[in-house]
Amino acid sequence: MKFFVDTADLAEIEDLAATGLLDGVTTNPSLIAKSGGDFFDVIRNICDIVPGPVSAEVTATDAETMLSEGRTLAAIAPNVAVKVPLTWDGLKACRALSQGGTKVNVTLCFSPSQALLAAKAGAAFISPFVGRLDDISQDGMGLIREIVTIYRAYPDTIGTEVLVASIRHPLHVVEAAKLGADVATVPPAVLRKLASHPLTDKGLDAFLADWQKTGQSILS
Ligand code: G3P
């Protein structure tokens, strides 16, 4: 499974990229607003830090303007993936951008039928939002299961990667991995939680205390 980080915070991205475990970044207009930076500068800087796909989202709602915005965003850096919403206009823009060789991430996906259309439109990524479905008592992970099943039924014609978005906690990542989703885009705080376990901390403390008693050191 690939790990993307869902943020436009450069300091967080730099810190997480230093682990070598980061495969890409996703942003959206809300995350850009939260960063407080200039959209183009933020995306350019992220693309310099992370070589993998960096999603930058269009803000127009008609296909023609989405297409122009998408081309402008794609020109920022070769690793930009243009994000479009899952609307008819978004699908049209997705088709045109994909045919022109740009990677497209189709976002705001909440149903398997929407995911099927995004694949048909040539999306490189489909972004189903699990947390926002869970928030309204619908089964977010059930949607991932359905999309993975559908895509796997057409291995020769569907190359779209399932990018699980709106992740709220580590179990979302684990469940998505069990279902074989291709990518999880994870908020920085949740990404850090993936590595932590109280028994790891407790065990390490005990090992180090015992080691101390030996009076030895590995490096002289
Ligand atoms: O970037 C899309 C997505 O991950 C949004 O997450 O937490 O705003 O539902 P959230």
mmCIF file of C-alpha atoms and ligand atoms in Angstrom:
data_model
loop_
_atom_site.group_PDB
_atom_site.id
_atom_site.type_symbol
_atom_site.label_atom_id
_atom_site.label_comp_id
_atom_site.label_asym_id
_atom_site.label_seq_id
_atom_site.Cartn_x
_atom_site.Cartn_y
_atom_site.Cartn_z
ATOM 1 C CA MET A 1 0.000 0.000 0.000
ATOM 2 C CA LYS A 2 1.228 3.487 -0.827
ATOM 3 C CA PHE A 3 1.089 6.203 1.837
ATOM 4 C CA PHE A 4 0.233 9.764 0.862
ATOM 5 C CA VAL A 5 -0.072 12.568 3.403
ATOM 6 C CA ASP A 6 -3.222 14.691 3.303
ATOM 7 C CA THR A 7 -1.955 18.178 4.104
ATOM 8 C CA ALA A 8 -0.525 21.377 2.622
ATOM 9 C CA ASP A 9 1.652 22.036 5.669
ATOM 10 C CA LEU A 10 5.224 22.176 4.326
ATOM 11 C CA ALA A 11 6.912 21.593 7.679
ATOM 12 C CA GLU A 12 4.852 18.446 8.266
ATOM 13 C CA ILE A 13 5.543 17.216 4.727
ATOM 14 C CA GLU A 14 9.298 17.804 5.073
ATOM 15 C CA ASP A 15 9.364 15.972 8.389
ATOM 16 C CA LEU A 16 7.394 12.973 7.130
ATOM 17 C CA ALA A 17 9.228 12.824 3.781
ATOM 18 C CA ALA A 18 12.513 12.475 5.715
ATOM 19 C CA THR A 19 11.337 9.018 6.856
ATOM 20 C CA GLY A 20 11.419 7.820 3.234
ATOM 21 C CA LEU A 21 7.949 6.341 3.788
ATOM 22 C CA LEU A 22 5.974 8.987 1.923
ATOM 23 C CA ASP A 23 4.789 8.125 -1.604
ATOM 24 C CA GLY A 24 2.791 11.274 -2.380
ATOM 25 C CA VAL A 25 0.724 14.189 -1.107
ATOM 26 C CA THR A 26 -2.898 15.240 -1.472
ATOM 27 C CA THR A 27 -4.217 18.749 -0.972
ATOM 28 C CA ASN A 28 -7.617 20.333 -1.396
ATOM 29 C CA PRO A 29 -8.828 23.960 -1.326
ATOM 30 C CA SER A 30 -9.566 23.724 2.425
ATOM 31 C CA LEU A 31 -6.036 22.482 3.179
ATOM 32 C CA ILE A 32 -4.516 25.225 0.986
ATOM 33 C CA ALA A 33 -6.589 27.842 2.845
ATOM 34 C CA LYS A 34 -5.427 26.368 6.173
ATOM 35 C CA SER A 35 -1.763 26.580 5.079
ATOM 36 C CA GLY A 36 -2.156 30.329 4.535
ATOM 37 C CA GLY A 37 0.254 30.224 1.580
ATOM 38 C CA ASP A 38 0.041 31.099 -2.105
ATOM 39 C CA PHE A 39 -1.478 28.094 -3.929
ATOM 40 C CA PHE A 40 1.196 27.945 -6.654
ATOM 41 C CA ASP A 41 4.091 28.375 -4.225
ATOM 42 C CA VAL A 42 2.710 25.724 -1.879
ATOM 43 C CA ILE A 43 2.239 23.143 -4.664
ATOM 44 C CA ARG A 44 5.664 23.950 -6.197
ATOM 45 C CA ASN A 45 7.360 23.538 -2.822
ATOM 46 C CA ILE A 46 5.584 20.259 -2.069
ATOM 47 C CA CYS A 47 6.581 18.920 -5.493
ATOM 48 C CA ASP A 48 10.216 19.772 -4.715
ATOM 49 C CA ILE A 49 10.062 17.824 -1.450
ATOM 50 C CA VAL A 50 8.125 14.749 -2.589
ATOM 51 C CA PRO A 51 8.873 13.111 -5.951
ATOM 52 C CA GLY A 52 5.602 11.126 -5.981
ATOM 53 C CA PRO A 53 2.193 12.431 -7.106
ATOM 54 C CA VAL A 54 1.057 15.715 -5.534
ATOM 55 C CA SER A 55 -2.663 16.399 -5.925
ATOM 56 C CA ALA A 56 -3.700 19.986 -6.640
ATOM 57 C CA GLU A 57 -7.414 20.655 -7.002
ATOM 58 C CA VAL A 58 -9.244 22.761 -9.595
ATOM 59 C CA THR A 59 -11.827 25.223 -8.281
ATOM 60 C CA ALA A 60 -13.947 25.837 -11.404
ATOM 61 C CA THR A 61 -17.191 23.921 -11.811
ATOM 62 C CA ASP A 62 -17.552 23.855 -15.616
ATOM 63 C CA ALA A 63 -15.526 21.420 -17.695
ATOM 64 C CA GLU A 64 -13.900 23.973 -19.959
ATOM 65 C CA THR A 65 -12.542 26.123 -17.118
ATOM 66 C CA MET A 66 -11.579 23.009 -15.132
ATOM 67 C CA LEU A 67 -9.561 21.916 -18.141
ATOM 68 C CA SER A 68 -7.729 25.255 -18.352
ATOM 69 C CA GLU A 69 -7.118 25.251 -14.595
ATOM 70 C CA GLY A 70 -5.975 21.620 -14.754
ATOM 71 C CA ARG A 71 -3.465 22.397 -17.511
ATOM 72 C CA THR A 72 -2.164 25.364 -15.518
ATOM 73 C CA LEU A 73 -1.740 23.224 -12.397
ATOM 74 C CA ALA A 74 -0.106 20.384 -14.343
ATOM 75 C CA ALA A 75 2.482 22.871 -15.660
ATOM 76 C CA ILE A 76 3.709 23.612 -12.106
ATOM 77 C CA ALA A 77 5.717 20.374 -11.917
ATOM 78 C CA PRO A 78 5.792 16.978 -13.643
ATOM 79 C CA ASN A 79 4.529 15.203 -10.500
ATOM 80 C CA VAL A 80 1.325 17.245 -10.138
ATOM 81 C CA ALA A 81 -1.849 15.156 -10.246
ATOM 82 C CA VAL A 82 -4.851 17.324 -11.056
ATOM 83 C CA LYS A 83 -7.778 16.805 -8.717
ATOM 84 C CA VAL A 84 -11.299 17.260 -10.091
ATOM 85 C CA PRO A 85 -14.638 16.741 -8.326
ATOM 86 C CA LEU A 86 -16.882 13.837 -9.212
ATOM 87 C CA THR A 87 -19.437 15.759 -11.279
ATOM 88 C CA TRP A 88 -20.319 15.352 -14.960
ATOM 89 C CA ASP A 89 -18.108 18.345 -15.740
ATOM 90 C CA GLY A 90 -15.349 16.880 -13.584
ATOM 91 C CA LEU A 91 -15.572 13.593 -15.477
ATOM 92 C CA LYS A 92 -15.374 15.432 -18.810
ATOM 93 C CA ALA A 93 -12.306 17.349 -17.649
ATOM 94 C CA CYS A 94 -10.820 14.107 -16.296
ATOM 95 C CA ARG A 95 -11.195 12.417 -19.665
ATOM 96 C CA ALA A 96 -9.580 15.290 -21.559
ATOM 97 C CA LEU A 97 -6.718 15.765 -19.081
ATOM 98 C CA SER A 98 -6.022 12.019 -18.892
ATOM 99 C CA GLN A 99 -5.966 11.723 -22.669
ATOM 100 C CA GLY A 100 -3.418 14.542 -22.699
ATOM 101 C CA GLY A 101 -1.152 12.549 -20.373
ATOM 102 C CA THR A 102 -1.965 14.299 -17.083
ATOM 103 C CA LYS A 103 -2.629 12.182 -13.988
ATOM 104 C CA VAL A 104 -6.094 12.954 -12.613
ATOM 105 C CA ASN A 105 -7.395 12.300 -9.103
ATOM 106 C CA VAL A 106 -11.197 12.293 -9.052
ATOM 107 C CA THR A 107 -12.314 13.424 -5.623
ATOM 108 C CA LEU A 108 -15.471 13.622 -3.494
ATOM 109 C CA CYS A 109 -16.474 10.051 -4.400
ATOM 110 C CA PHE A 110 -19.249 8.597 -2.253
ATOM 111 C CA SER A 111 -20.652 5.718 -4.323
ATOM 112 C CA PRO A 112 -19.450 2.735 -6.376
ATOM 113 C CA SER A 113 -21.259 4.004 -9.482
ATOM 114 C CA GLN A 114 -19.295 7.265 -9.265
ATOM 115 C CA ALA A 115 -16.062 5.258 -8.968
ATOM 116 C CA LEU A 116 -16.978 3.226 -12.034
ATOM 117 C CA LEU A 117 -17.471 6.405 -14.073
ATOM 118 C CA ALA A 118 -14.170 7.883 -12.883
ATOM 119 C CA ALA A 119 -12.357 4.744 -14.051
ATOM 120 C CA LYS A 120 -14.150 4.960 -17.388
ATOM 121 C CA ALA A 121 -13.009 8.608 -17.658
ATOM 122 C CA GLY A 122 -9.391 7.491 -17.290
ATOM 123 C CA ALA A 123 -8.721 8.677 -13.727
ATOM 124 C CA ALA A 124 -5.324 7.725 -12.325
ATOM 125 C CA PHE A 125 -6.852 7.842 -8.809
ATOM 126 C CA ILE A 126 -10.337 7.676 -7.340
ATOM 127 C CA SER A 127 -10.745 9.277 -3.906
ATOM 128 C CA PRO A 128 -13.600 7.762 -1.873
ATOM 129 C CA PHE A 129 -14.136 9.664 1.414
ATOM 130 C CA VAL A 130 -14.526 7.078 4.174
ATOM 131 C CA GLY A 131 -14.621 9.384 7.216
ATOM 132 C CA ARG A 132 -17.335 11.661 5.834
ATOM 133 C CA LEU A 133 -19.525 8.600 5.137
ATOM 134 C CA ASP A 134 -18.905 7.221 8.633
ATOM 135 C CA ASP A 135 -19.824 10.682 9.977
ATOM 136 C CA ILE A 136 -23.356 10.292 8.574
ATOM 137 C CA SER A 137 -23.717 6.662 9.742
ATOM 138 C CA GLN A 138 -22.912 5.160 6.340
ATOM 139 C CA ASP A 139 -20.280 2.474 5.866
ATOM 140 C CA GLY A 140 -17.161 4.186 4.511
ATOM 141 C CA MET A 141 -15.090 1.017 4.418
ATOM 142 C CA GLY A 142 -17.978 -0.825 2.728
ATOM 143 C CA LEU A 143 -17.582 1.628 -0.147
ATOM 144 C CA ILE A 144 -13.877 0.766 -0.442
ATOM 145 C CA ARG A 145 -14.775 -2.946 -0.530
ATOM 146 C CA GLU A 146 -17.272 -2.345 -3.359
ATOM 147 C CA ILE A 147 -14.903 -0.224 -5.440
ATOM 148 C CA VAL A 148 -11.995 -2.656 -5.038
ATOM 149 C CA THR A 149 -14.303 -5.536 -6.063
ATOM 150 C CA ILE A 150 -15.548 -3.688 -9.139
ATOM 151 C CA TYR A 151 -12.097 -2.549 -10.279
ATOM 152 C CA ARG A 152 -10.636 -6.041 -9.774
ATOM 153 C CA ALA A 153 -13.341 -7.465 -12.046
ATOM 154 C CA TYR A 154 -11.805 -5.527 -14.959
ATOM 155 C CA PRO A 155 -8.027 -5.894 -14.565
ATOM 156 C CA ASP A 156 -7.414 -5.428 -18.296
ATOM 157 C CA THR A 157 -9.324 -2.179 -18.699
ATOM 158 C CA ILE A 158 -9.299 -0.411 -15.313
ATOM 159 C CA GLY A 159 -5.963 1.017 -14.186
ATOM 160 C CA THR A 160 -7.418 3.514 -11.701
ATOM 161 C CA GLU A 161 -5.888 3.298 -8.219
ATOM 162 C CA VAL A 162 -8.166 3.352 -5.176
ATOM 163 C CA LEU A 163 -6.934 6.230 -2.994
ATOM 164 C CA VAL A 164 -8.715 6.052 0.357
ATOM 165 C CA ALA A 165 -9.380 9.604 1.587
ATOM 166 C CA SER A 166 -10.999 11.316 4.566
ATOM 167 C CA ILE A 167 -9.159 8.967 6.897
ATOM 168 C CA ARG A 168 -9.782 9.660 10.571
ATOM 169 C CA HIS A 169 -7.827 7.006 12.504
ATOM 170 C CA PRO A 170 -5.279 4.158 12.122
ATOM 171 C CA LEU A 171 -7.964 1.468 11.790
ATOM 172 C CA HIS A 172 -9.204 3.100 8.593
ATOM 173 C CA VAL A 173 -5.697 2.548 7.152
ATOM 174 C CA VAL A 174 -5.477 -1.050 8.375
ATOM 175 C CA GLU A 175 -8.944 -1.952 7.057
ATOM 176 C CA ALA A 176 -8.210 -0.301 3.708
ATOM 177 C CA ALA A 177 -4.949 -2.279 3.443
ATOM 178 C CA LYS A 178 -6.782 -5.529 4.233
ATOM 179 C CA LEU A 179 -9.148 -4.787 1.355
ATOM 180 C CA GLY A 180 -6.219 -4.212 -1.008
ATOM 181 C CA ALA A 181 -6.752 -0.477 -1.594
ATOM 182 C CA ASP A 182 -3.796 0.966 -3.507
ATOM 183 C CA VAL A 183 -3.228 4.182 -1.546
ATOM 184 C CA ALA A 184 -4.220 5.737 1.781
ATOM 185 C CA THR A 185 -3.978 9.502 2.102
ATOM 186 C CA VAL A 186 -3.547 10.136 5.780
ATOM 187 C CA PRO A 187 -3.512 13.304 7.924
ATOM 188 C CA PRO A 188 -0.053 13.785 9.549
ATOM 189 C CA ALA A 189 -1.302 13.096 13.090
ATOM 190 C CA VAL A 190 -2.888 9.800 12.036
ATOM 191 C CA LEU A 191 0.220 8.822 10.063
ATOM 192 C CA ARG A 192 2.301 9.238 13.234
ATOM 193 C CA LYS A 193 -0.206 7.207 15.261
ATOM 194 C CA LEU A 194 0.340 4.262 12.891
ATOM 195 C CA ALA A 195 3.782 3.719 14.428
ATOM 196 C CA SER A 196 2.891 4.037 18.083
ATOM 197 C CA HIS A 197 2.000 1.334 20.598
ATOM 198 C CA PRO A 198 2.168 1.661 24.418
ATOM 199 C CA LEU A 199 3.773 -1.795 24.717
ATOM 200 C CA THR A 200 6.544 -0.714 22.336
ATOM 201 C CA ASP A 201 7.307 2.278 24.589
ATOM 202 C CA LYS A 202 7.107 0.179 27.753
ATOM 203 C CA GLY A 203 9.275 -2.591 26.300
ATOM 204 C CA LEU A 204 11.897 -0.155 25.066
ATOM 205 C CA ASP A 205 12.080 1.587 28.467
ATOM 206 C CA ALA A 206 12.700 -1.792 30.156
ATOM 207 C CA PHE A 207 15.368 -2.846 27.630
ATOM 208 C CA LEU A 208 17.218 0.456 28.000
ATOM 209 C CA ALA A 209 17.072 0.339 31.804
ATOM 210 C CA ASP A 210 18.567 -3.185 31.800
ATOM 211 C CA TRP A 211 21.189 -2.185 29.248
ATOM 212 C CA GLN A 212 22.202 0.736 31.446
ATOM 213 C CA LYS A 213 22.935 -1.746 34.287
ATOM 214 C CA THR A 214 25.528 -3.579 32.146
ATOM 215 C CA GLY A 215 27.626 -0.414 31.903
ATOM 216 C CA GLN A 216 28.429 -1.279 28.292
ATOM 217 C CA SER A 217 28.067 0.753 25.081
ATOM 218 C CA ILE A 218 27.837 -0.431 21.481
ATOM 219 C CA LEU A 219 29.908 2.421 20.095
ATOM 220 C CA SER A 220 33.225 2.957 21.812
HETATM 221 O O1 G3P B 1 -8.413 15.531 0.726
HETATM 222 C C1 G3P B 1 -9.626 14.894 0.827
HETATM 223 C C2 G3P B 1 -9.956 14.306 2.163
HETATM 224 O O2 G3P B 1 -8.967 13.461 2.635
HETATM 225 C C3 G3P B 1 -10.682 15.154 3.131
HETATM 226 O O3 G3P B 1 -10.709 14.648 4.428
HETATM 227 O O4 G3P B 1 -11.075 14.907 6.849
HETATM 228 O O5 G3P B 1 -11.791 16.743 5.298
HETATM 229 O O6 G3P B 1 -13.041 14.580 5.376
HETATM 230 P P1 G3P B 1 -11.705 15.262 5.548
#
